[in-house]
mmCIF file of C-alpha atoms and ligand atoms in Angstrom:
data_model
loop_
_atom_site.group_PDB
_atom_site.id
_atom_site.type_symbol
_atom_site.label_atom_id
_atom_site.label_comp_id
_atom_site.label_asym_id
_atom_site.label_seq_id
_atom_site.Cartn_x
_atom_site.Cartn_y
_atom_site.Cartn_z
ATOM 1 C CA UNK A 180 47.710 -71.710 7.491
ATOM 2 C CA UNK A 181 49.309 -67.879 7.301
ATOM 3 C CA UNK A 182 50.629 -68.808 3.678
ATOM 4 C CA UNK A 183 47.729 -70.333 2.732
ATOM 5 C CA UNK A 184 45.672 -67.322 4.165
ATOM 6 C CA UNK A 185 48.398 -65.097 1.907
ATOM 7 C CA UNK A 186 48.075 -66.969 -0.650
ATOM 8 C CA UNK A 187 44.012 -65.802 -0.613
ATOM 9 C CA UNK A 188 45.359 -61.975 -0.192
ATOM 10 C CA UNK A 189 47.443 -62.134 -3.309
ATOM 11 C CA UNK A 190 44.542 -63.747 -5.133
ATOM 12 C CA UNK A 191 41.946 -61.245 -4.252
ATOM 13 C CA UNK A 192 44.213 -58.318 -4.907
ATOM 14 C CA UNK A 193 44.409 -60.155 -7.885
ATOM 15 C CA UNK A 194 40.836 -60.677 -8.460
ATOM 16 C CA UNK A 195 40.109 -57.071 -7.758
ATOM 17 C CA UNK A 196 42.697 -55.585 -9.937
ATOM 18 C CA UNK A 197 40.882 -58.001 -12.892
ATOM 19 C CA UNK A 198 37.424 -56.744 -11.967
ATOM 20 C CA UNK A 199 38.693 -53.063 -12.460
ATOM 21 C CA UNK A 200 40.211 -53.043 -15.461
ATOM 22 C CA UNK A 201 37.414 -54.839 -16.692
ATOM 23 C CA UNK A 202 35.157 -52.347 -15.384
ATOM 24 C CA UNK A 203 37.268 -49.374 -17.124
ATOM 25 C CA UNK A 204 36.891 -51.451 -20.780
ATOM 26 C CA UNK A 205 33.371 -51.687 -20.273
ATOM 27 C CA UNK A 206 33.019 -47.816 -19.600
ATOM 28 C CA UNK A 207 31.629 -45.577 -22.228
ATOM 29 C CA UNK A 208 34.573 -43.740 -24.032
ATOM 30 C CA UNK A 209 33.471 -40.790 -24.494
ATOM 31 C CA UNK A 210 32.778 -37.909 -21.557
ATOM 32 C CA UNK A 211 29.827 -37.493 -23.774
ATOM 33 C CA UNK A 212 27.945 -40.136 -23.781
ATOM 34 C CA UNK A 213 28.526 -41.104 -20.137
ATOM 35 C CA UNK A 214 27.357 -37.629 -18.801
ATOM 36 C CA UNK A 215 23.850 -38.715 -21.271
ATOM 37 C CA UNK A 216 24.210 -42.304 -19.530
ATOM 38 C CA UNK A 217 24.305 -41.515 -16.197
ATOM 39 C CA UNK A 218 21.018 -38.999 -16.611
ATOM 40 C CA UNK A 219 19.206 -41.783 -17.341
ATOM 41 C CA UNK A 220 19.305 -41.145 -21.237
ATOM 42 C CA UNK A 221 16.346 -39.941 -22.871
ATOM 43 C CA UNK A 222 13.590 -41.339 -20.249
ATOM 44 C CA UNK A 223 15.599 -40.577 -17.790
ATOM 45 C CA UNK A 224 15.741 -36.857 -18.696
ATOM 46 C CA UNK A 225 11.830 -36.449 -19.274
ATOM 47 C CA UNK A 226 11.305 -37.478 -16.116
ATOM 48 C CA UNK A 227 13.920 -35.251 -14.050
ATOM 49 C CA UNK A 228 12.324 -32.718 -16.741
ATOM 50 C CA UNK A 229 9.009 -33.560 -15.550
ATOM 51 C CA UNK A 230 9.825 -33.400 -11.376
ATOM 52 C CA UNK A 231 11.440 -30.475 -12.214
ATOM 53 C CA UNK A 232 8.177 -29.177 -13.778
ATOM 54 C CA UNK A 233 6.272 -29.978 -10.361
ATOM 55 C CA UNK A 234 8.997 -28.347 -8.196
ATOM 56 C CA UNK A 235 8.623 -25.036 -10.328
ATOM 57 C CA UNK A 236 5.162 -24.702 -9.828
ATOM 58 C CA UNK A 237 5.877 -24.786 -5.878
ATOM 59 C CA UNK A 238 8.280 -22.324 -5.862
ATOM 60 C CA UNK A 239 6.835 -19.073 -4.898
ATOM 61 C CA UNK A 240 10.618 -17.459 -6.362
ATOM 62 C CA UNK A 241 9.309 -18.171 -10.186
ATOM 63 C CA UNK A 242 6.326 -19.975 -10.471
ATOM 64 C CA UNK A 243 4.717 -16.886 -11.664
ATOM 65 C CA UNK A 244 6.375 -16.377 -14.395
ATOM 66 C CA UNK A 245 5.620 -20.152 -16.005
ATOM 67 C CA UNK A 246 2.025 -19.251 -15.873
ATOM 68 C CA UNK A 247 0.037 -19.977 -19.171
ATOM 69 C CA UNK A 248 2.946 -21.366 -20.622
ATOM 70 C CA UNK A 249 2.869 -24.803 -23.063
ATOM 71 C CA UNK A 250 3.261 -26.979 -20.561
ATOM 72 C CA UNK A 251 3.709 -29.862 -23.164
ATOM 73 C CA UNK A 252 5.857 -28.368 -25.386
ATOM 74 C CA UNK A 253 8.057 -27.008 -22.539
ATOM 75 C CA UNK A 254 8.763 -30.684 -20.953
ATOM 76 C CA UNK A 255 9.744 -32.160 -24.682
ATOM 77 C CA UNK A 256 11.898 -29.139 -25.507
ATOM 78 C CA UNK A 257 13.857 -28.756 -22.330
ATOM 79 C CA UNK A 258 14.025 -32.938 -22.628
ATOM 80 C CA UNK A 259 15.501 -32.329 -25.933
ATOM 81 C CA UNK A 260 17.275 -29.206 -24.792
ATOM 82 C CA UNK A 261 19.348 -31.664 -21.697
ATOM 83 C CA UNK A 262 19.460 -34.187 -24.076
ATOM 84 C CA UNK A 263 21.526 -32.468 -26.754
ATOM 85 C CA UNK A 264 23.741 -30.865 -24.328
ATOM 86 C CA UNK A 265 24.549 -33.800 -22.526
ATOM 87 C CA UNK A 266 25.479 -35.400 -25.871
ATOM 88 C CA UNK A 267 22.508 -37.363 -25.996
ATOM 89 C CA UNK A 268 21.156 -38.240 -29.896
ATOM 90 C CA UNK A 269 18.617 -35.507 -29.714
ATOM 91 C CA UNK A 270 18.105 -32.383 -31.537
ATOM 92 C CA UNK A 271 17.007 -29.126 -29.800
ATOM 93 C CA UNK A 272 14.041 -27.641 -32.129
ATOM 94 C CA UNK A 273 12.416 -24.947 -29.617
ATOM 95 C CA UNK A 274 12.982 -21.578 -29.906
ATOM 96 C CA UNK A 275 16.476 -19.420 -29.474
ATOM 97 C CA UNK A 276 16.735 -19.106 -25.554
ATOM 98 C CA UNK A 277 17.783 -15.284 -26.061
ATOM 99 C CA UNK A 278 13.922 -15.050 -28.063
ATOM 100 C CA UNK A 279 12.226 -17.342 -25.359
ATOM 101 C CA UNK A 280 13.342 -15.365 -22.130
ATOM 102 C CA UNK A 281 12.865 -11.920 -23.999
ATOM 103 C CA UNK A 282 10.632 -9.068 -21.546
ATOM 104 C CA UNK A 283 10.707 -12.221 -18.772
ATOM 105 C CA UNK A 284 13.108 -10.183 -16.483
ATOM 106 C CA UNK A 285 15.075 -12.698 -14.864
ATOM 107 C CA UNK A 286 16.603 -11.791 -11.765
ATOM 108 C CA UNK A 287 19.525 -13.755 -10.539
ATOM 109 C CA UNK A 288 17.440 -15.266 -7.622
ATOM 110 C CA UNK A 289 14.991 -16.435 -10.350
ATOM 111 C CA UNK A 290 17.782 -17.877 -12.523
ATOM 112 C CA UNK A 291 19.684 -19.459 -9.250
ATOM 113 C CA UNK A 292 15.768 -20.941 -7.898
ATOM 114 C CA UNK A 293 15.672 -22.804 -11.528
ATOM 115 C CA UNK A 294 19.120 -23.904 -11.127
ATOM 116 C CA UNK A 295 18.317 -25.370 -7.184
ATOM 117 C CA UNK A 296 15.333 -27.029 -8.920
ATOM 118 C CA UNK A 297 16.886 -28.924 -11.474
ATOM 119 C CA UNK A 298 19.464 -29.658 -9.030
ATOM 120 C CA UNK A 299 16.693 -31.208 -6.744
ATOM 121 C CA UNK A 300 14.864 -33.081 -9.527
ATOM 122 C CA UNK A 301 18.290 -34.794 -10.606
ATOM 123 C CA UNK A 302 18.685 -35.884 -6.583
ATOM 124 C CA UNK A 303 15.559 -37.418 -6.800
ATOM 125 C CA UNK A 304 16.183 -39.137 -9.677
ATOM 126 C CA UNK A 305 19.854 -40.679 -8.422
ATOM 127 C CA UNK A 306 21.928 -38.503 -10.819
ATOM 128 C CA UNK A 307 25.662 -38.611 -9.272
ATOM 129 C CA UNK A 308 26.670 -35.116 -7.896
ATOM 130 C CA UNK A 309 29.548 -35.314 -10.428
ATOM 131 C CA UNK A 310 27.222 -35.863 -13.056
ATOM 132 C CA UNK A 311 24.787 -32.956 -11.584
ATOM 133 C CA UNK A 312 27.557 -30.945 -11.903
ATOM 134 C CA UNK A 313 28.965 -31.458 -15.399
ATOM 135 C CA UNK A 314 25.724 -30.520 -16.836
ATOM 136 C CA UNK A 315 24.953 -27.606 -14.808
ATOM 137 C CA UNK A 316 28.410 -26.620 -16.419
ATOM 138 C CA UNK A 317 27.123 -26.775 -19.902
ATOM 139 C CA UNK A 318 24.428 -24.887 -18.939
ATOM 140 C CA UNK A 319 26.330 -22.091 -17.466
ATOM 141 C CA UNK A 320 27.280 -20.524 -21.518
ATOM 142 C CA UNK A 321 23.412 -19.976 -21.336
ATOM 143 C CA UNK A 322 23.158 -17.865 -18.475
ATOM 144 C CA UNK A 323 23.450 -14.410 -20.247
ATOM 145 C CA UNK A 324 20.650 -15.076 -22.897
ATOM 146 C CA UNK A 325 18.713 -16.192 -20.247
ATOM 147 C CA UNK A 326 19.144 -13.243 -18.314
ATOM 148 C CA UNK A 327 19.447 -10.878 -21.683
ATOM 149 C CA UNK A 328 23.210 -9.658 -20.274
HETATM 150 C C1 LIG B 483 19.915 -22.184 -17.926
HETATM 151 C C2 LIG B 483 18.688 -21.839 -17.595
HETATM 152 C C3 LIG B 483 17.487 -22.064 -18.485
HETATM 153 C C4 LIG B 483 17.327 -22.893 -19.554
HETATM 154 C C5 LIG B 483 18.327 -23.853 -20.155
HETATM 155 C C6 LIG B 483 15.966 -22.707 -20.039
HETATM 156 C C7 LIG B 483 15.426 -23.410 -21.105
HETATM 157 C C8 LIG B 483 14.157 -23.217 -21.585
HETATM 158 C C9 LIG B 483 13.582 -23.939 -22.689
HETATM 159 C C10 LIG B 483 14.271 -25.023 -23.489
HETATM 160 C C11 LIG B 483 12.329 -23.490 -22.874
HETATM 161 C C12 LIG B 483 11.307 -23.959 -23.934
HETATM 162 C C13 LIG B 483 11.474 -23.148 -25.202
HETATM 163 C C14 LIG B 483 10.425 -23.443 -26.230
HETATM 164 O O1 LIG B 483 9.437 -24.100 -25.926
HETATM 165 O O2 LIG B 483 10.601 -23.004 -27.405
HETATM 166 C C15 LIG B 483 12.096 -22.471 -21.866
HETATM 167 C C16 LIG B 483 10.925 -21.788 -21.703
HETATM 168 C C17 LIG B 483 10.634 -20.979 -20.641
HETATM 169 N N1 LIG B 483 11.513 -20.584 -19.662
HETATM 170 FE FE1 LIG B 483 13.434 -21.102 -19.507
HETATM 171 N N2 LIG B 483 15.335 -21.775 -19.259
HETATM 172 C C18 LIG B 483 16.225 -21.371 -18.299
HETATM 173 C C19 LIG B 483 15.988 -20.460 -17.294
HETATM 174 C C20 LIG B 483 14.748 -19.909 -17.016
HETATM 175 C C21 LIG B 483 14.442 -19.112 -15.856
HETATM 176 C C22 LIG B 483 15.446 -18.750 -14.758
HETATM 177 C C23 LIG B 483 13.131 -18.789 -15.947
HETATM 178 C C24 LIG B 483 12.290 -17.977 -15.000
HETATM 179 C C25 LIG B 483 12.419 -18.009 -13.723
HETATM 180 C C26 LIG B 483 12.615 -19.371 -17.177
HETATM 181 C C27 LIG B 483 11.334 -19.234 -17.623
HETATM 182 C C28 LIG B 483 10.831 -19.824 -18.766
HETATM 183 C C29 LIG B 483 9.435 -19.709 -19.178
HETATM 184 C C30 LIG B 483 8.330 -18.960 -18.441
HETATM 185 C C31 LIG B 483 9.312 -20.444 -20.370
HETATM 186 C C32 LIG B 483 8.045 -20.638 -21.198
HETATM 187 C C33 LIG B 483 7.994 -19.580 -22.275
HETATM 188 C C34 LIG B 483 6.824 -19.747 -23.229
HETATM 189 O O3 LIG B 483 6.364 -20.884 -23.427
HETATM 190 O O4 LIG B 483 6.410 -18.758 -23.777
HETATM 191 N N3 LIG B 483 13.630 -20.041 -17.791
HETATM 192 N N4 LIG B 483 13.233 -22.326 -21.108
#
């Protein structure tokens, strides 16, 4: 009975030790395209684009300044925007962020609100935190043509 009950141990450490390794082969190779992946790809993206859109407009800190804006063309070019830079197969085509932030002011409690926001949209849309955080890394190198440092 206790060998055949070890005998069951060795074959699920086994069993589990299969079931990894597959899982690693099956994982996308690149950093890349798993970051793009695990934002849902493109879909995915719109719509954290899109809650993030709704959140911005209830935030007292900045929704002023979004007032009058495209609202259309702002969802498909921060879409394409995230997409790019999470090494998705899209290609950016709005304008230079340095133009598009130009005589906005941007203090850092603006910039940091935006930040929260997207951070909130991507919780409600099951993003991992590690994921959460990998793009809000790529989207650090932006921070001083947002802010026109
Ligand atoms: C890393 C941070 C940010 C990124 C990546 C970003 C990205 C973008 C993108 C892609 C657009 C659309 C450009 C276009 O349609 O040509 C845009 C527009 C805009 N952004 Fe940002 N943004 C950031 C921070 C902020 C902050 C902190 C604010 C203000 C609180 C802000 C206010 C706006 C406004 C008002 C527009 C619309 C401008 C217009 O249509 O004339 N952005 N941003």
């Amino acid at each position: 009975m206790t060998r055949l009950s070890s005998k069951a141990g060795v074959f699920s450490l086994v069993l589990i030790a299969a079931l990894t390794l597959a899982g690693c082969q099956s994982a996308p190779e690149t950093p890349e395209a798993s970051l793009y992946q695990q934002l849902g790809e493109r879909a995915g993206i719109a719509q954290i684009v899109e809650d993030l859109l709704f959140l911005i407009v209830d935030d007292e800190r900045i929704n002023q300044q979004f007032k009058g804006m495209d609202v259309a063309s702002f969802h498909r070019n921060l879409t394409d925007q995230l997409c790019q830079l999470s090494g998705g197969p899209c290609t950016y085509s709005g304008r230079e962020m340095r133009e598009v932030h130009a005589d906005m002011a941007i203090t850092d409690t603006q910039f940091n609100a935006l930040a929260e926001n997207l951070i909130l949209a991507m919780e409600d849309n099951d993003v991992p935190t590690g994921a959460q955080n990998r793009l809000l890394k790529r989207l650090i190198p932006l921070y001083p043509d947002v802010r026109h440092l």
